[in-house]
């Protein structure tokens, strides 16, 4: 069974930084496109970023471009999201998922990120 587990969420002040991690298991991690999504309670899922299987190609939503950086370590089956210059509107539950943008088939349980002073 494909397994994705996020970690690293928490409370951070506006302008601060946070790095999310996602551990993958029970699938061929290094051959899959991976994605970060986020969701505010009561709203739909929002695509944040995607990364190619080899990590060479990345894509970002306009709302996070220039502030967030996605990366992966296929040797460790790990996906990361470095988030800088955080804003209150970045507050959400963040999910890692297997697939590209909203065309995913499996996602993790999520980690809460709260940006507040």
C-alpha atoms as one frame of an Amber mdcrd trajectory, in Angstrom:
protein
   0.000   0.000   0.000   1.409   3.379  -1.025   2.295   5.464   1.993   3.062
   9.190   2.205   3.696  10.872   5.568   4.164  14.612   5.972   5.955  16.318
   8.837   7.412  19.681   9.765   4.299  21.784  10.100   3.781  24.204  12.947
   3.207  27.781  13.997   5.401  30.446  12.441   5.300  34.235  12.391   4.639
  36.163   9.195   7.870  36.504   7.266   9.257  33.344   8.798  10.351  30.082
   7.250   9.412  26.442   7.566  10.457  23.261   5.826   7.996  20.456   5.266
   9.073  16.871   4.662   7.266  13.933   3.135   8.423  10.342   3.485   7.285
   7.886   0.852   7.167   4.099   1.053   5.729   0.992  -0.610   6.151   2.338
  -4.145   8.918   3.177  -6.603   9.512   6.673  -5.243  12.150   7.739  -7.763
   9.971   7.159 -10.833   7.015   9.278  -9.775   6.135  12.940 -10.145   5.282
  14.329  -6.706   3.207  17.285  -5.660   2.442  19.514  -2.710  -1.160  20.549
  -2.165  -2.795  22.619   0.549  -6.282  23.114   1.882  -7.930  25.693   4.085
 -10.898  24.304   6.057 -14.083  24.805   4.091 -12.239  25.412   0.840 -11.044
  23.177  -1.966  -7.617  21.696  -2.478  -5.077  24.102  -3.922  -2.066  22.993
  -5.919   1.198  24.400  -4.560   4.112  22.772  -6.371   5.160  19.721  -8.371
   8.532  18.142  -9.083   9.601  15.687 -11.764  10.802  12.204 -10.902  14.467
  13.192 -11.280  14.021  16.514  -9.516  15.234  18.558 -12.464  11.902  20.139
 -13.335   9.728  22.020 -10.891   6.528  24.028 -11.094   4.888  26.430  -8.682
   1.568  28.121  -8.220   1.781  31.873  -8.758   0.827  32.417  -5.121   4.044
  30.782  -3.871   6.484  31.342  -6.745   9.697  32.921  -5.522   8.975  32.037
  -1.876   8.680  28.226  -1.866  11.177  25.670  -3.137  10.379  22.017  -3.767
  13.086  19.362  -3.765  13.483  15.642  -3.360  16.046  13.054  -2.328  15.246
   9.829  -4.140  17.943   7.929  -2.271  16.056   8.618   0.962  12.527   8.528
  -0.501  11.991  12.063   0.751  10.170  15.102  -0.651  10.633  18.595   0.762
   9.019  22.018   0.617  11.089  24.949   1.814   8.748  27.830   2.589  10.136
  31.331   3.061   8.543  34.747   3.563   5.428  33.079   4.882   2.164  34.990
   4.857  -1.058  34.532   6.804  -2.704  33.324   3.608  -0.288  30.385   3.542
  -2.071  28.969   6.588  -3.478  25.579   5.578  -3.083  21.847   5.887  -0.318
  20.798   3.522  -0.355  17.442   1.766   2.157  15.601  -0.359   0.721  13.549
  -3.171   1.784  11.196  -5.930   0.965  12.742  -9.262   1.045  16.055 -11.067
  -0.920  19.028  -9.759  -4.457  17.931  -8.878  -4.162  14.718 -10.919  -2.926
  12.624  -8.023  -3.877   9.155  -6.860  -2.563   9.036  -3.303  -1.877  11.715
  -0.713  -0.708  11.796   2.884  -2.636  12.729   5.989  -1.391  16.302   5.962
   0.511  18.627   8.279  -0.857  21.899   9.616   0.957  25.144   8.879  -0.226
  28.215  10.743   1.228  31.634   9.981   0.304  34.080  12.704   1.825  36.631
  15.029
